[in-house]
mmCIF file of C-alpha atoms and ligand atoms in Angstrom:
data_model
loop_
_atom_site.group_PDB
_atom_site.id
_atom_site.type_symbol
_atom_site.label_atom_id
_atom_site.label_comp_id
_atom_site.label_asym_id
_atom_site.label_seq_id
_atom_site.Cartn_x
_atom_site.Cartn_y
_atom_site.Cartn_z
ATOM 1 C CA UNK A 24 78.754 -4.046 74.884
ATOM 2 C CA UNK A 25 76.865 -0.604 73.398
ATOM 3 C CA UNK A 26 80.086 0.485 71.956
ATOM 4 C CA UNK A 27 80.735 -2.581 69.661
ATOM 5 C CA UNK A 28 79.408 -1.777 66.321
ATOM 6 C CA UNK A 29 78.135 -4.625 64.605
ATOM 7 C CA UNK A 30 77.462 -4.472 60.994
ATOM 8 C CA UNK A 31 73.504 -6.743 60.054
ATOM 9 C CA UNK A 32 73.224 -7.346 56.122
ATOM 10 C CA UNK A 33 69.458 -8.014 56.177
ATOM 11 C CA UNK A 34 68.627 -10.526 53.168
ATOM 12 C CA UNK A 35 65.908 -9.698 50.705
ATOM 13 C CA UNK A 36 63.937 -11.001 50.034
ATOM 14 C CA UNK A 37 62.934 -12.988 53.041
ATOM 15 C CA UNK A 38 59.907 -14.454 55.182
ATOM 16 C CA UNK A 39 56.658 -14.748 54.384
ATOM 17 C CA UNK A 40 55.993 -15.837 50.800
ATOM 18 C CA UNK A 41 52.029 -15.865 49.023
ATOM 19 C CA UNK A 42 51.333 -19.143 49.807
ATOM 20 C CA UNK A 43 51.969 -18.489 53.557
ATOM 21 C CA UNK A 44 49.946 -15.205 53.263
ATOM 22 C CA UNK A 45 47.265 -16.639 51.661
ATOM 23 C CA UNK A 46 46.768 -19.710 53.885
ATOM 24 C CA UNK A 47 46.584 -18.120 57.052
ATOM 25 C CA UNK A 48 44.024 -15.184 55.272
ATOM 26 C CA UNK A 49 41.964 -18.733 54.430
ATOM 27 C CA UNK A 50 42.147 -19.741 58.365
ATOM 28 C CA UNK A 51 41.365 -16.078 59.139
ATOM 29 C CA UNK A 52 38.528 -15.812 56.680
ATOM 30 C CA UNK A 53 37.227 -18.895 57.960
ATOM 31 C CA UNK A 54 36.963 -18.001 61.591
ATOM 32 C CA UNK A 55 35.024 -14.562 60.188
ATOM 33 C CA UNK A 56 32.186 -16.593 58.103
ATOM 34 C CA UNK A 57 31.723 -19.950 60.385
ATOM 35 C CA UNK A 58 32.580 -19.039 63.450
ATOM 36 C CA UNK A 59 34.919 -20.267 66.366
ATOM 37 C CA UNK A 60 36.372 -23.155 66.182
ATOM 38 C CA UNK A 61 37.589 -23.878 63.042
ATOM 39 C CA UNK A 62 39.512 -27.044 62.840
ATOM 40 C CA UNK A 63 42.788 -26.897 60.661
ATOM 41 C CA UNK A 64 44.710 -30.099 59.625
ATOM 42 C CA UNK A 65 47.803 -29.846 60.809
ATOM 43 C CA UNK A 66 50.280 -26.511 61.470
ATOM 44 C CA UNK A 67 48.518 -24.111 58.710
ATOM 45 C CA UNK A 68 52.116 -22.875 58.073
ATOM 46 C CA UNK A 69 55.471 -24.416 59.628
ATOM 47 C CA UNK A 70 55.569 -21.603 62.227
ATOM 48 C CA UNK A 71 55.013 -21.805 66.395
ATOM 49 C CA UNK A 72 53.973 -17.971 66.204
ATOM 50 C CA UNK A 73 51.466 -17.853 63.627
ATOM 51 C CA UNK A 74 49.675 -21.236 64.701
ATOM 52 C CA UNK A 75 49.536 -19.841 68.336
ATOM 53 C CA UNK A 76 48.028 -16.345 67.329
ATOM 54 C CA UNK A 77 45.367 -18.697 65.002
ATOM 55 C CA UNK A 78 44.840 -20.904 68.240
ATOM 56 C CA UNK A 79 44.514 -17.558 70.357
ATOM 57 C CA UNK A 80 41.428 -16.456 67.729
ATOM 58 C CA UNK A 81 39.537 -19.967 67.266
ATOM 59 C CA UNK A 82 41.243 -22.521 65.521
ATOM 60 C CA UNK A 83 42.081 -25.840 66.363
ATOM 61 C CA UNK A 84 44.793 -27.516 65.193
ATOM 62 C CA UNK A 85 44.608 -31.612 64.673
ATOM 63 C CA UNK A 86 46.570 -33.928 62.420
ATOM 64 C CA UNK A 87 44.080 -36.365 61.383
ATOM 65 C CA UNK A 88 39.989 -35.932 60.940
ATOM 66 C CA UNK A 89 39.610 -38.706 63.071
ATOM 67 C CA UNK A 90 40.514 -36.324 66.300
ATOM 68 C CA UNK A 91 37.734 -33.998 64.927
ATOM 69 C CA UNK A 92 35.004 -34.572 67.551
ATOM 70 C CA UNK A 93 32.313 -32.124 66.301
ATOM 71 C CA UNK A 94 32.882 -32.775 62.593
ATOM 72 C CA UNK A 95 29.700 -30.256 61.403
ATOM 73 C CA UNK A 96 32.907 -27.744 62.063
ATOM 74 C CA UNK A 97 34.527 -26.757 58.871
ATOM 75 C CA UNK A 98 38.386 -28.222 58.693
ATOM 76 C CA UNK A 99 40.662 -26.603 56.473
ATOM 77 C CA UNK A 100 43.707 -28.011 54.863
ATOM 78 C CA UNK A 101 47.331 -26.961 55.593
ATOM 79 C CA UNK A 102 49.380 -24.809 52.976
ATOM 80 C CA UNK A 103 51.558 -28.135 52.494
ATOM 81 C CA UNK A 104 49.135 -30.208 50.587
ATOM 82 C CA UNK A 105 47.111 -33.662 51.527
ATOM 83 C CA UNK A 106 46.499 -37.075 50.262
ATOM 84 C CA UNK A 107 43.631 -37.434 47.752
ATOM 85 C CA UNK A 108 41.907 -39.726 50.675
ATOM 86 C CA UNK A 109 42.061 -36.801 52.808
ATOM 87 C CA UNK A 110 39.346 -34.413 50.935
ATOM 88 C CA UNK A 111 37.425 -37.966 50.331
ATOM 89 C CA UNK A 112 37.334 -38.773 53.813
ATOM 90 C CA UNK A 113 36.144 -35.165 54.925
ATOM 91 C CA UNK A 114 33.615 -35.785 52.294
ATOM 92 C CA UNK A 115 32.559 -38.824 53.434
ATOM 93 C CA UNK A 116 32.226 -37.266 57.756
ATOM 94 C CA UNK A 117 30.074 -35.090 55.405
ATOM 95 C CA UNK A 118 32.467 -31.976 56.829
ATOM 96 C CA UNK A 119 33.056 -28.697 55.226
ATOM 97 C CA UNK A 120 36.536 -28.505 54.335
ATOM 98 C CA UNK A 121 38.597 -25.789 52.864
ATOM 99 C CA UNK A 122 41.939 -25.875 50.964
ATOM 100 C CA UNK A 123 44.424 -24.258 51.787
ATOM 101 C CA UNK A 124 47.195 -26.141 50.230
ATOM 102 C CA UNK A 125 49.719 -23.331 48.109
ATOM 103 C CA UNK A 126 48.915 -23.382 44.204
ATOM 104 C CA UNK A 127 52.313 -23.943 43.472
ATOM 105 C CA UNK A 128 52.107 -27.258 45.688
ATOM 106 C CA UNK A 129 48.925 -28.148 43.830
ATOM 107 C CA UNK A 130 50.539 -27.405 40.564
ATOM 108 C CA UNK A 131 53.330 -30.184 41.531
ATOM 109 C CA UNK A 132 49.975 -32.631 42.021
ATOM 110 C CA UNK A 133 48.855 -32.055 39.381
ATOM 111 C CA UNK A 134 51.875 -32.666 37.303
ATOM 112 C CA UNK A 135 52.331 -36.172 38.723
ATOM 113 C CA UNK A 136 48.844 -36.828 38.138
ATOM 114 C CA UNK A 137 49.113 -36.221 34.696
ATOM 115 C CA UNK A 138 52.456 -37.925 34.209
ATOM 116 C CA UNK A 139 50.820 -41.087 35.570
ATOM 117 C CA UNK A 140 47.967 -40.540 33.252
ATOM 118 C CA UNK A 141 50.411 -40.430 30.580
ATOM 119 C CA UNK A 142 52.190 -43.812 31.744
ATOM 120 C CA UNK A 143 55.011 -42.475 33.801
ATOM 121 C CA UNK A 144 56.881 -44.024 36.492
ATOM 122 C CA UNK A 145 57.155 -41.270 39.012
ATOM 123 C CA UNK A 146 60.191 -40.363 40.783
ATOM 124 C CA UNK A 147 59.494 -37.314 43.799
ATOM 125 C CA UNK A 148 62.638 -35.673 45.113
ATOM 126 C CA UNK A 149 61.948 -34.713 48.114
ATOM 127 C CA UNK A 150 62.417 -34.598 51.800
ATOM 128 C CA UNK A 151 60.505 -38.353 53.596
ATOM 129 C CA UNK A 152 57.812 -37.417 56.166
ATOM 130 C CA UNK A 153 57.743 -33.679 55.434
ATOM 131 C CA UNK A 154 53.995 -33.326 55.210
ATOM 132 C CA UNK A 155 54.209 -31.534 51.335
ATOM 133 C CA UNK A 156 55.555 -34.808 50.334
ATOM 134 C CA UNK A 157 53.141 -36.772 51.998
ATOM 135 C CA UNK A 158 51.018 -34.848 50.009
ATOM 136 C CA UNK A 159 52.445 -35.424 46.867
ATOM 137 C CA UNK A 160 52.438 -39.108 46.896
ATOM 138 C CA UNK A 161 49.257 -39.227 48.279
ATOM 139 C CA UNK A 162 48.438 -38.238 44.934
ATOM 140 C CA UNK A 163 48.879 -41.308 42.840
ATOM 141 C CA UNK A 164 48.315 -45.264 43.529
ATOM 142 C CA UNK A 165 50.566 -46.415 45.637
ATOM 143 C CA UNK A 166 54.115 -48.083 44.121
ATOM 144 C CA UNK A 167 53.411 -45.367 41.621
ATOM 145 C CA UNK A 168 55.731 -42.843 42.795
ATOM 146 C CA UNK A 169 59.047 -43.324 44.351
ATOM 147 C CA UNK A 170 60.683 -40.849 46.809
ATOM 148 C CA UNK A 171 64.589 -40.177 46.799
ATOM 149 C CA UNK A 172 66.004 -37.824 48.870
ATOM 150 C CA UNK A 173 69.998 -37.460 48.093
ATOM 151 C CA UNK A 174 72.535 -38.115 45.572
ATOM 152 C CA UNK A 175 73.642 -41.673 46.928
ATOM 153 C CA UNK A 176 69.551 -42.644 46.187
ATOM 154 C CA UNK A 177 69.492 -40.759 43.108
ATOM 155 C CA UNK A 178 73.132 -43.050 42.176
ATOM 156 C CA UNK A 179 71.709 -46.194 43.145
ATOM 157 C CA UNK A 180 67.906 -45.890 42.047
ATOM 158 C CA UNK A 181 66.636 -48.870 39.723
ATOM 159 C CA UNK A 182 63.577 -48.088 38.015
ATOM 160 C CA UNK A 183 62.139 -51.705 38.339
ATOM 161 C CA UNK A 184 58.427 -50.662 36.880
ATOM 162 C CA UNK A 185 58.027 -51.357 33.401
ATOM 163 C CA UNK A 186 57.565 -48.029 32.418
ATOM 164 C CA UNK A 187 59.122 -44.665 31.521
ATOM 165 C CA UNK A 188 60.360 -42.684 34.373
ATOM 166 C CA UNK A 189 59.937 -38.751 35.085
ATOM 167 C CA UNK A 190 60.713 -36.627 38.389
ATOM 168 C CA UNK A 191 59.147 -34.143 40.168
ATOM 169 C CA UNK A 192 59.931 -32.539 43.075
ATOM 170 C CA UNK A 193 59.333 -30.572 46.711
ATOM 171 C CA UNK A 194 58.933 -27.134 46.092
ATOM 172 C CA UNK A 195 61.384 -25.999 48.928
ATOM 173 C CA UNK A 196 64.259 -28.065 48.758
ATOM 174 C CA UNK A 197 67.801 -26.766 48.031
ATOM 175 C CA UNK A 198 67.942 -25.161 44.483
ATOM 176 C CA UNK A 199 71.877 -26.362 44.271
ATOM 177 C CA UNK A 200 71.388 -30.131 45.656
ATOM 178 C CA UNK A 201 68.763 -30.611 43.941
ATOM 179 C CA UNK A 202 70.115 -29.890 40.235
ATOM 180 C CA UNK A 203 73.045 -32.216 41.326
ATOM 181 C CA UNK A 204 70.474 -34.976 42.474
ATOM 182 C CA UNK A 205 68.597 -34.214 38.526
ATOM 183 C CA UNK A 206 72.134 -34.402 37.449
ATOM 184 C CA UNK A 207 73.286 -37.479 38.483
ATOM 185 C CA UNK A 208 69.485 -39.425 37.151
ATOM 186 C CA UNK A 209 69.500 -37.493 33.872
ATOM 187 C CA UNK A 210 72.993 -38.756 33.357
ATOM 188 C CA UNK A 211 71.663 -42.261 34.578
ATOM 189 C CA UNK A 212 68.341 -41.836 32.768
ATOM 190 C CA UNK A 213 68.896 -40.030 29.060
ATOM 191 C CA UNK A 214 64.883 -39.992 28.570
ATOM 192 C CA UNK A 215 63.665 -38.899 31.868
ATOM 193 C CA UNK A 216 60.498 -36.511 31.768
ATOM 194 C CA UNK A 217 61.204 -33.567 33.532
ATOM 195 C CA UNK A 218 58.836 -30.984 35.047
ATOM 196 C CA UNK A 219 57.644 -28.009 32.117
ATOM 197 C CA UNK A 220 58.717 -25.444 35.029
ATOM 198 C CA UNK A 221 60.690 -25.909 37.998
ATOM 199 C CA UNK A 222 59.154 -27.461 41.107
ATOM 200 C CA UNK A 223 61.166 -25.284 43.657
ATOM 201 C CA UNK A 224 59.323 -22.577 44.073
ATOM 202 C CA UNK A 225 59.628 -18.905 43.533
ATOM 203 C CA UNK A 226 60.036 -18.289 47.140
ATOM 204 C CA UNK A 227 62.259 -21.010 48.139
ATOM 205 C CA UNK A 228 64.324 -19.849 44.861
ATOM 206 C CA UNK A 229 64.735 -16.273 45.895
ATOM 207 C CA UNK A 230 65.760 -16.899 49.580
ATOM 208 C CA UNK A 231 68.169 -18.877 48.969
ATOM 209 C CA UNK A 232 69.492 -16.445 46.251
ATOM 210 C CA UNK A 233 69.396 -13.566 48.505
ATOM 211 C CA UNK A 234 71.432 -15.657 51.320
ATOM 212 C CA UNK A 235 74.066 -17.157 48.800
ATOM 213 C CA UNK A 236 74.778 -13.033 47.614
ATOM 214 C CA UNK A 237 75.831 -11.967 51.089
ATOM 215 C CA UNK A 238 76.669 -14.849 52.846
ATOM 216 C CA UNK A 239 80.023 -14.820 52.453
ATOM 217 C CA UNK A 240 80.357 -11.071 53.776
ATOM 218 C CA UNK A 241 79.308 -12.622 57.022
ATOM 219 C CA UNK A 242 80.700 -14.079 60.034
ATOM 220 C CA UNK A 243 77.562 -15.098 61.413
ATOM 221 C CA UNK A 244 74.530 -15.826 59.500
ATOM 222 C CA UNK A 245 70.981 -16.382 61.155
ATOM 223 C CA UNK A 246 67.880 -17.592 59.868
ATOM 224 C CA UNK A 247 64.328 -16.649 61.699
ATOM 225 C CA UNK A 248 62.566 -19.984 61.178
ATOM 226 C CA UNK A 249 60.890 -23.057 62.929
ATOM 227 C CA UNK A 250 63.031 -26.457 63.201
ATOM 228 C CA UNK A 251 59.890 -28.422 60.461
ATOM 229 C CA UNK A 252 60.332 -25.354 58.019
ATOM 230 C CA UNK A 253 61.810 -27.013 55.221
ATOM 231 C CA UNK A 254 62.527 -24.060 53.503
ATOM 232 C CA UNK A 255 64.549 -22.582 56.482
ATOM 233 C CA UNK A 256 66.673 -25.522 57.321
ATOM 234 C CA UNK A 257 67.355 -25.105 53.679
ATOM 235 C CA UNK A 258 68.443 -21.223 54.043
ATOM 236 C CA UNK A 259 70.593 -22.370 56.939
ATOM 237 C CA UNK A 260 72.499 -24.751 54.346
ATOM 238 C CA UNK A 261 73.157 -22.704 51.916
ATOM 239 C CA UNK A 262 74.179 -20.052 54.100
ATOM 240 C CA UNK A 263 76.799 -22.410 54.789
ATOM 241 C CA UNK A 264 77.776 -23.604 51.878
ATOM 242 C CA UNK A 265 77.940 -20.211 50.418
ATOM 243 C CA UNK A 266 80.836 -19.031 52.935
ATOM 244 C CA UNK A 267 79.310 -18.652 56.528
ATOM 245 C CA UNK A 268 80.041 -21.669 58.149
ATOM 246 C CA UNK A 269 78.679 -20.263 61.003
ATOM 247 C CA UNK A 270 74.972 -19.714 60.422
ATOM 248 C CA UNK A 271 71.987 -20.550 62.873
ATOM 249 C CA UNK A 272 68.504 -21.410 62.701
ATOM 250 C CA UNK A 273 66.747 -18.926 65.290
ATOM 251 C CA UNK A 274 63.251 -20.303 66.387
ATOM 252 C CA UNK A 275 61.011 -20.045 69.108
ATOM 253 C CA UNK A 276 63.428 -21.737 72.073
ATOM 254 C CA UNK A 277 66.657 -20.996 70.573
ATOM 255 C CA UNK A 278 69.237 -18.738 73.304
ATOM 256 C CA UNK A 279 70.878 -15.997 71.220
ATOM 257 C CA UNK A 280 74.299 -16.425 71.126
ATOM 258 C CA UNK A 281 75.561 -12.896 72.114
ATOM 259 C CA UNK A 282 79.077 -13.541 73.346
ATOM 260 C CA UNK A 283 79.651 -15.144 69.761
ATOM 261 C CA UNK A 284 77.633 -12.385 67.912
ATOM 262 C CA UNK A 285 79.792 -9.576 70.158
ATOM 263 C CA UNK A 286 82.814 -10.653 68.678
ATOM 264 C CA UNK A 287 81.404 -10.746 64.901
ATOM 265 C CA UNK A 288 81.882 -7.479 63.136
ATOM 266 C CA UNK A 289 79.161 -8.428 60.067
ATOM 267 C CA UNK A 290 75.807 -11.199 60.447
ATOM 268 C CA UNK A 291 73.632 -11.508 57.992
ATOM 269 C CA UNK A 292 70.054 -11.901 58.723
ATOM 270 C CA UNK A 293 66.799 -13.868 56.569
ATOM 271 C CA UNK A 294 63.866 -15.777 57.610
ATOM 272 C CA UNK A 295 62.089 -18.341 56.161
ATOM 273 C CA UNK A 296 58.671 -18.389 54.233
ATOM 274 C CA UNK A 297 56.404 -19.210 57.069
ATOM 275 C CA UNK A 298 58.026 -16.451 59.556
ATOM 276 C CA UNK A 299 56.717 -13.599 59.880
ATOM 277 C CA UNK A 300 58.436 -10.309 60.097
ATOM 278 C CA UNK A 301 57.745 -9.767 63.578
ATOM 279 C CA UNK A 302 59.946 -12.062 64.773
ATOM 280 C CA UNK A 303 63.067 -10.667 62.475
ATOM 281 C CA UNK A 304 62.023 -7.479 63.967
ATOM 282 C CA UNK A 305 62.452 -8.629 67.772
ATOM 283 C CA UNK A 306 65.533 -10.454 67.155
ATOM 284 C CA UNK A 307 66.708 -7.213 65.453
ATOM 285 C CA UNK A 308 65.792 -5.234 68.691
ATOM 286 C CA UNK A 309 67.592 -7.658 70.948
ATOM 287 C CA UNK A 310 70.651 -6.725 69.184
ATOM 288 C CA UNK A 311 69.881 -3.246 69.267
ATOM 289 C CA UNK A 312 69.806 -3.106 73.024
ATOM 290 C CA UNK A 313 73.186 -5.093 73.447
ATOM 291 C CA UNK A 314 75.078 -3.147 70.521
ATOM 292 C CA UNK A 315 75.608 -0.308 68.495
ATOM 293 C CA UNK A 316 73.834 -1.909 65.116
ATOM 294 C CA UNK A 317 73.669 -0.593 61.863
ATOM 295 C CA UNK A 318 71.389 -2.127 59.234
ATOM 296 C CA UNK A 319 71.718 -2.470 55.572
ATOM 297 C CA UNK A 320 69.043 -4.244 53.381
ATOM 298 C CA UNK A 321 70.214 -5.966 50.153
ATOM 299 C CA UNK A 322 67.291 -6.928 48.174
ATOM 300 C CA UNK A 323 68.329 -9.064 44.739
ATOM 301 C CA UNK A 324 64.584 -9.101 43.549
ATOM 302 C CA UNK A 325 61.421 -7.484 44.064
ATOM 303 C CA UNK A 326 58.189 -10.195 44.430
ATOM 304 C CA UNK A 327 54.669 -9.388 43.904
ATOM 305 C CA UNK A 328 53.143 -12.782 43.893
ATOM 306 C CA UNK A 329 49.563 -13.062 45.306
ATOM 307 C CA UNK A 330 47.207 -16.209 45.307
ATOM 308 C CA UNK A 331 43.312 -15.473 45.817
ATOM 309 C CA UNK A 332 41.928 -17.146 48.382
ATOM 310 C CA UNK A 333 38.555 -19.368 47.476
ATOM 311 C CA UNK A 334 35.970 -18.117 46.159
ATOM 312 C CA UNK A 335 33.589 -18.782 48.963
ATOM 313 C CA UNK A 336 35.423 -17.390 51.532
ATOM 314 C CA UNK A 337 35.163 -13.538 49.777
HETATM 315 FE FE1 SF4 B 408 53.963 -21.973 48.216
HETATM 316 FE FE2 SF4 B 408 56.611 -21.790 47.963
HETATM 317 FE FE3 SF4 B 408 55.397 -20.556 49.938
HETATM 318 FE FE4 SF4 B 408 55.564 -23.224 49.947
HETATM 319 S S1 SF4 B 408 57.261 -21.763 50.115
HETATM 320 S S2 SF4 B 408 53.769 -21.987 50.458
HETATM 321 S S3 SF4 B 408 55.363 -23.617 47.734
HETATM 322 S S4 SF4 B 408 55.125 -20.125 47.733
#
């Protein structure tokens, strides 16, 4: 197989984002000033790799306090966000806690708060379960935010409070389904309150930029990413959608497809935001001892985001 030549576009830009980097600093951090174990809420960051390297150097990962059995351990809160009655109970077990939730997930929080406060009826798009979203909701009274996840939803939603309605939404959802889910209630709703600044976030935004620009150059697309990463189930979409039907999540059990990828001539490559670049790198080297590769990056935007990490953890 050495003498096919396979053509990899490598997407740019790709993997980890500042939110990831700076929660898993914050679980780092942690381990240096309190010691081992440090309890963290549930997977820091979407991402088999990184959670079993953080296992490997102290921390413990739960998904309720309740599990915690020596609660004068610090816990510290995953990048996707909690409930309000999470911090409260951890203050209550009298525990340390540390937040690690991303600012730009905090920022979405904070907007619903506020629209409440103003007398909103709050509608989140988003995706049901996924722990940011959990998160979100858990901000506000319950029956005072409503979740709806697709266009059919978004076609048959009745706002039945008494009140004025706005949206906000999950920061790493689709870019392109979710302007036609805003679409279809803005059209249904002519004085819905939407969010100052888009929810999706910069990272989610760019990704899926980067993998729309090449993906139809491709015959195979894959995306480095765990199966509960939003944000790279989403890449795997839009690769699709974009003009490579055939496009592939890549995580930690998934068999590489060679005979498929032997008789491609161009794949594209990305990862999502909780994936670090190791991985693209090994999948990269796989190829590399079944083909003849050659490698060209295509970057559509340089970032240079970075979130400090809490105060008293420097
Ligand atoms: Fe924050 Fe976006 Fe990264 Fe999520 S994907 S952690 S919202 S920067």
């Amino acid at each position: 197989m050495k003498n096919k030549e396979i053509k990899i576009l490598l997407s740019a830009p790709r993997g980890f984002c500042a939110g990831v980097e700076r929660a898993i600093e914050i679980v780092e951090k942690s381990i240096q000033k309190y010691g081992a174990p440090v309890y963290v809420r549930h997977e820091i960051v979407h991402n088999k790799f990184v959670v079993d390297d953080l296992k490997k150097r102290g921390a413990i990962f739960v998904e309720e306090l309740e599990e915690i059995q020596d609660k004068s351990r610090p816990v510290i809160f995953s990048a996707h966000g909690v409930p309000k009655k999470i911090p409260a109970d951890a203050k209550n077990y009298n525990m340390t806690y540390i937040d690690a939730t991303c600012p730009l997930v905090s920022k979405v929080h904070r907007e619903a708060e506020n629209l409440n406060k103003a007398g909103y009826h709050i509608i989140l798009i988003g995706h049901e379960n996924h722990p940011e979203v959990v998160g979100t909701m858990g901000q506000l009274p319950s029956g005072s935010i409503e979740l709806i996840q697709n266009e059919i939803e978004a076609k048959n939603y009745n706002n039945k409070s008494n009140k004025k309605i706005a949206f906000v939404t999950q920061t790493t959802l689709s870019v392109d389904d979710t302007k036609d889910i805003i679409q279809i209630l803005k059209s249904r709703f002519k004085d819905i309150q939407e969010p100052k600044k888009e929810d999706i976030c910069y990272a989610t935004t760019n990704r899926q930029m980067a993998v729309k620009n090449i993906a139809k150059q491709c015959d195979m697309f894959f995306i480095i990413g765990s199966r509960n990463s939003s944000n790279s189930v989403r890449l795997v979409e839009v690769a699709k959608k974009s003009g490579c039907e055939n496009s592939r999540l890549i995580h930690s059990e998934s068999k590489i497809p060679y005979n498929e990828i032997q008789n491609s001539n161009t794949i594209g490559i990305s990862s999502g935001a909780s994936a670090p670049e190791i991985l693209v790198n090994n999948f990269i080297d796989d190829l590399r001892n079944r083909f003849t590769i050659k490698i060209n990056e295509i970057e559509i935007i340089k970032e240079n985001v970075v979130f400090k990490i809490p105060k008293k953890l420097n």
